[in-house]
Amino acid sequence: MAVRNSDDILVGGARVFVGDGTNRKELGWMSGEFKVEEQATNVVVKESEGSTVITIATDKEVHFTFSMLECNLDTLLLLNPSATALDETTADGKGFAVGTYQSDKTFPIEVWHKKRSGKYRCTRLFKGKVSGNFTSFLLNQDNASPISIDIVAIGDNTKNTTNNIYETFECEAAKAPGGGW
């Protein structure tokens, strides 16, 4: 198979950020795949006399799934919707607690990948919420122990419904976080 444009072959890790613009905070490097999965719910309506079939989209859910290779306590606290910072001094004074409280906290997510040409590709989720599976941890004695994150996209009602979940674009290094890396 011939390659038409080797610059479009993405190789290597990506950096994940929460927020955008001046409120952007780096979560760190991700490991493995960055998966975007769209799931639509449809209702099929059939005419009783004729053969007309109408399919109506009633709901759409988009999941962004990735694994964080770097995941410090501040990152875990920021991402976990039911976590609160500890109010007591333990170890170095850092940590968080998780309870039964459920939060509606949402935030933008950006995944940035450097291309071979020096340009950057960004997938920006306008409004996301960490799913309830966030607290699954696997610690591996012999290798890195990335933490799986599943973000559920929520439509941003301040935008047109044809472009209110996420966008993917390319730009020069100057427009990437920190002017690129």
XYZ file of N, CA and C in Angstrom, residues 49-167:
357
model
N -49.985 2.233 6.895
C -50.573 1.832 5.615
C -49.517 1.614 4.538
N -48.465 2.349 4.603
C -47.480 2.276 3.529
C -46.181 1.632 3.968
N -45.215 1.734 3.091
C -43.926 1.132 3.389
C -42.886 2.162 3.799
N -43.330 3.380 4.086
C -42.402 4.436 4.460
C -41.827 4.178 5.851
N -40.509 4.273 5.935
C -39.829 4.107 7.217
C -39.020 5.375 7.475
N -39.192 5.930 8.650
C -38.456 7.134 9.028
C -37.607 6.803 10.248
N -36.341 7.149 10.191
C -35.459 6.960 11.337
C -35.163 8.332 11.924
N -35.454 8.488 13.202
C -35.246 9.757 13.881
C -34.159 9.568 14.936
N -33.110 10.368 14.843
C -32.050 10.331 15.864
C -32.575 11.029 17.112
N -32.578 10.329 18.237
C -33.105 10.908 19.471
C -32.009 11.306 20.454
N -30.845 10.714 20.347
C -29.787 11.026 21.293
C -28.460 10.575 20.703
N -27.388 11.236 21.111
C -26.059 10.854 20.651
C -25.120 10.965 21.833
N -24.318 9.935 22.033
C -23.332 9.959 23.112
C -21.970 9.700 22.490
N -21.000 10.515 22.870
C -19.640 10.366 22.360
C -18.717 10.154 23.552
N -17.896 9.103 23.468
C -16.924 8.808 24.521
C -15.519 9.052 23.991
N -14.698 9.692 24.811
C -13.277 9.870 24.535
C -12.552 9.022 25.568
N -11.830 7.999 25.126
C -11.173 7.077 26.034
C -9.663 7.119 25.789
N -8.906 7.252 26.845
C -7.446 7.274 26.743
C -6.862 6.865 28.079
N -5.560 6.634 28.108
C -4.872 6.275 29.352
C -3.813 7.317 29.650
N -3.815 7.781 30.883
C -2.829 8.768 31.310
C -1.576 8.038 31.789
N -0.443 8.334 31.160
C 0.826 7.763 31.579
C 1.336 8.515 32.808
N 1.218 9.847 32.759
C 1.564 10.684 33.907
C 0.260 11.007 34.622
N 0.189 10.754 35.885
C -1.051 11.030 36.611
C -0.735 11.332 38.065
N -0.436 12.589 38.358
C -0.129 12.961 39.735
C -1.422 13.207 40.516
N -1.314 13.441 41.800
C -2.488 13.610 42.657
C -3.341 14.810 42.247
N -2.701 15.894 41.816
C -3.469 17.058 41.374
C -4.315 16.730 40.149
N -3.750 15.945 39.217
C -4.481 15.529 38.020
C -5.670 14.656 38.392
N -5.453 13.692 39.264
C -6.542 12.808 39.676
C -7.666 13.580 40.359
N -7.305 14.551 41.181
C -8.307 15.378 41.844
C -9.086 16.208 40.831
N -8.388 16.778 39.855
C -9.024 17.610 38.838
C -10.021 16.815 37.993
N -9.650 15.586 37.647
C -10.490 14.785 36.762
C -11.645 14.072 37.461
N -11.448 13.689 38.702
C -12.458 12.870 39.370
C -13.612 13.751 39.853
N -14.807 13.565 39.283
C -15.916 14.460 39.604
C -16.423 14.325 41.036
N -16.119 13.232 41.725
C -16.627 13.071 43.089
C -15.521 13.183 44.139
N -14.350 13.688 43.736
C -13.227 13.800 44.674
C -13.166 15.201 45.274
N -12.682 15.276 46.496
C -12.434 16.559 47.151
C -11.040 16.506 47.764
N -10.393 17.654 47.805
C -9.058 17.720 48.407
C -9.164 17.377 49.889
N -8.127 16.750 50.399
C -8.112 16.411 51.818
C -8.008 17.679 52.651
N -8.726 17.714 53.752
C -8.656 18.865 54.626
C -7.765 18.599 55.839
N -7.027 17.528 55.763
C -6.112 17.203 56.854
C -4.717 16.995 56.287
N -3.715 17.105 57.102
C -2.342 16.944 56.644
C -1.975 15.464 56.682
N -1.648 14.950 55.513
C -1.167 13.571 55.407
C 0.042 13.580 54.494
N 1.000 12.776 54.786
C 2.221 12.682 53.984
C 2.753 14.084 53.691
N 2.751 14.517 52.430
C 3.247 15.843 52.059
C 2.123 16.864 51.992
N 0.966 16.523 52.524
C -0.154 17.455 52.500
C -0.963 17.403 51.225
N -0.677 16.444 50.335
C -1.434 16.309 49.099
C -2.275 15.059 49.172
N -3.410 15.104 48.515
C -4.256 13.929 48.442
C -5.694 14.316 48.197
N -6.540 13.322 48.028
C -7.954 13.577 47.824
C -8.755 12.422 48.390
N -10.024 12.682 48.594
C -10.940 11.665 49.099
C -12.090 11.532 48.112
N -12.632 10.323 47.987
C -13.755 10.056 47.086
C -14.915 9.551 47.921
N -16.085 10.082 47.657
C -17.284 9.665 48.387
C -18.392 9.268 47.443
N -19.602 9.211 47.934
C -20.751 8.818 47.115
C -21.341 9.993 46.356
N -20.877 11.187 46.622
C -21.366 12.395 45.952
C -21.151 12.290 44.444
N -22.145 12.655 43.653
C -22.022 12.684 42.195
C -22.046 14.131 41.726
N -21.143 14.488 40.862
C -21.012 15.863 40.411
C -21.433 16.009 38.956
N -21.912 17.176 38.607
C -22.223 17.510 37.217
C -21.108 18.355 36.605
N -19.942 18.372 37.248
C -18.812 19.181 36.785
C -18.408 18.772 35.369
N -18.329 19.735 34.478
C -17.881 19.485 33.109
C -16.695 20.397 32.810
N -15.916 20.025 31.802
C -14.755 20.817 31.429
C -14.356 20.476 30.002
N -13.667 21.411 29.321
C -13.140 21.105 27.989
C -11.884 20.242 28.105
N -11.667 19.396 27.123
C -10.470 18.543 27.052
C -9.819 18.782 25.691
N -8.501 18.883 25.667
C -7.763 18.997 24.410
C -6.679 17.932 24.380
N -6.577 17.228 23.258
C -5.517 16.239 23.033
C -4.666 16.764 21.874
N -3.392 17.035 22.136
C -2.488 17.619 21.148
C -1.425 16.599 20.742
N -1.202 16.486 19.452
C -0.214 15.556 18.909
C 0.662 16.299 17.906
N 1.974 16.187 18.064
C 2.905 16.821 17.127
C 3.049 15.947 15.891
N 2.938 16.570 14.724
C 3.084 15.845 13.457
C 4.532 15.922 12.976
N 4.876 15.088 12.031
C 6.241 15.055 11.494
C 6.640 16.385 10.857
N 5.665 17.108 10.304
C 5.946 18.373 9.637
C 6.239 19.504 10.615
N 6.001 19.265 11.912
C 6.155 20.325 12.904
C 4.834 20.994 13.243
N 3.793 20.713 12.453
C 2.457 21.209 12.784
C 1.870 20.347 13.893
N 0.755 20.803 14.452
C 0.096 20.089 15.538
C -1.340 19.781 15.175
N -1.808 18.619 15.614
C -3.212 18.246 15.451
C -3.845 18.226 16.833
N -5.007 18.869 16.941
C -5.712 18.948 18.207
C -7.121 18.395 18.049
N -7.540 17.585 19.001
C -8.941 17.197 19.120
C -9.438 17.858 20.393
N -10.414 18.753 20.228
C -10.923 19.551 21.349
C -12.366 19.149 21.637
N -12.590 18.652 22.831
C -13.922 18.319 23.323
C -14.420 19.549 24.072
N -15.540 20.127 23.624
C -16.018 21.378 24.206
C -16.458 21.229 25.655
N -17.161 20.156 25.953
C -17.717 19.976 27.284
C -17.751 18.482 27.576
N -17.018 18.046 28.589
C -16.981 16.627 28.908
C -17.118 16.388 30.395
N -17.459 15.168 30.714
C -17.597 14.757 32.102
C -16.986 13.368 32.219
N -16.174 13.170 33.237
C -15.564 11.859 33.435
C -16.665 10.872 33.803
N -16.653 9.713 33.139
C -17.673 8.702 33.434
C -17.424 8.096 34.808
N -18.370 7.324 35.283
C -18.268 6.714 36.603
C -17.182 5.666 36.726
N -16.558 5.260 35.612
C -15.529 4.221 35.653
C -14.153 4.777 35.975
N -14.088 6.045 36.345
C -12.789 6.691 36.544
C -11.936 6.020 37.608
N -12.532 5.459 38.624
C -11.747 4.968 39.749
C -11.175 3.567 39.548
N -11.117 3.080 38.324
C -10.481 1.790 38.063
C -8.978 2.002 37.928
N -8.227 1.474 38.856
C -6.777 1.606 38.842
C -6.162 0.220 38.688
N -5.108 0.121 37.925
C -4.353 -1.116 37.813
C -2.889 -0.747 38.045
N -2.314 -1.280 39.070
C -0.908 -1.014 39.350
C -0.080 -2.219 38.940
N 0.935 -1.979 38.116
C 1.753 -3.031 37.560
C 3.156 -2.918 38.158
N 3.612 -3.946 38.820
C 4.910 -3.937 39.501
C 6.074 -3.746 38.535
N 5.974 -4.311 37.327
C 7.118 -4.352 36.421
C 7.091 -3.327 35.293
N 5.958 -2.685 35.052
C 5.840 -1.753 33.933
C 5.111 -0.492 34.382
N 4.965 0.428 33.434
C 4.170 1.627 33.696
C 2.735 1.211 34.003
N 2.041 2.024 34.754
C 0.664 1.726 35.148
C -0.252 2.873 34.731
N -0.526 2.999 33.419
C -1.394 4.084 32.966
C -2.795 3.948 33.577
N -3.441 5.093 33.793
C -4.785 5.104 34.362
C -5.774 5.402 33.245
N -6.726 4.504 33.045
C -7.728 4.663 31.989
C -8.722 5.749 32.363
N -8.997 6.608 31.399
C -9.943 7.708 31.589
C -11.001 7.606 30.491
N -12.262 7.721 30.864
C -13.358 7.725 29.894
C -14.135 9.020 30.103
N -14.115 9.886 29.097
C -14.821 11.165 29.149
C -16.079 11.039 28.284
N -17.216 11.414 28.827
C -18.464 11.434 28.075
C -18.681 12.866 27.605
N -18.833 13.046 26.300
C -19.062 14.377 25.747
C -20.501 14.805 25.994
N -20.652 16.063 26.314
C -21.973 16.648 26.510
C -22.078 17.804 25.530
N -23.153 17.868 24.774
C -23.320 18.936 23.801
C -23.280 20.304 24.467
N -22.503 21.210 23.894
C -22.400 22.572 24.409
C -23.550 23.380 23.826
N -24.535 23.726 24.648
C -25.729 24.382 24.137
C -25.507 25.840 23.741
N -24.280 26.352 23.891
C -23.981 27.701 23.403
C -23.546 27.670 21.946
N -23.412 26.463 21.366
C -22.970 26.316 19.977
C -24.086 25.704 19.133
N -23.951 25.837 17.822
C -24.881 25.233 16.881
C -24.844 23.715 17.032
N -25.973 23.038 16.921
C -26.019 21.588 17.138
C -25.247 20.790 16.090
N -24.832 21.402 15.000
C -24.026 20.674 14.014
C -22.549 20.655 14.376
N -22.138 21.438 15.367
C -20.725 21.436 15.781
C -20.598 21.750 17.271
N -21.342 21.043 18.116
C -21.326 21.372 19.545
C -20.733 20.296 20.444
N -20.107 19.246 19.868
C -19.531 18.191 20.701
C -18.005 18.254 20.698
N -17.388 18.166 19.526
C -15.927 18.268 19.466
C -15.491 18.721 18.091
N -14.211 19.111 18.004
C -13.627 19.505 16.727
C -12.202 18.974 16.658
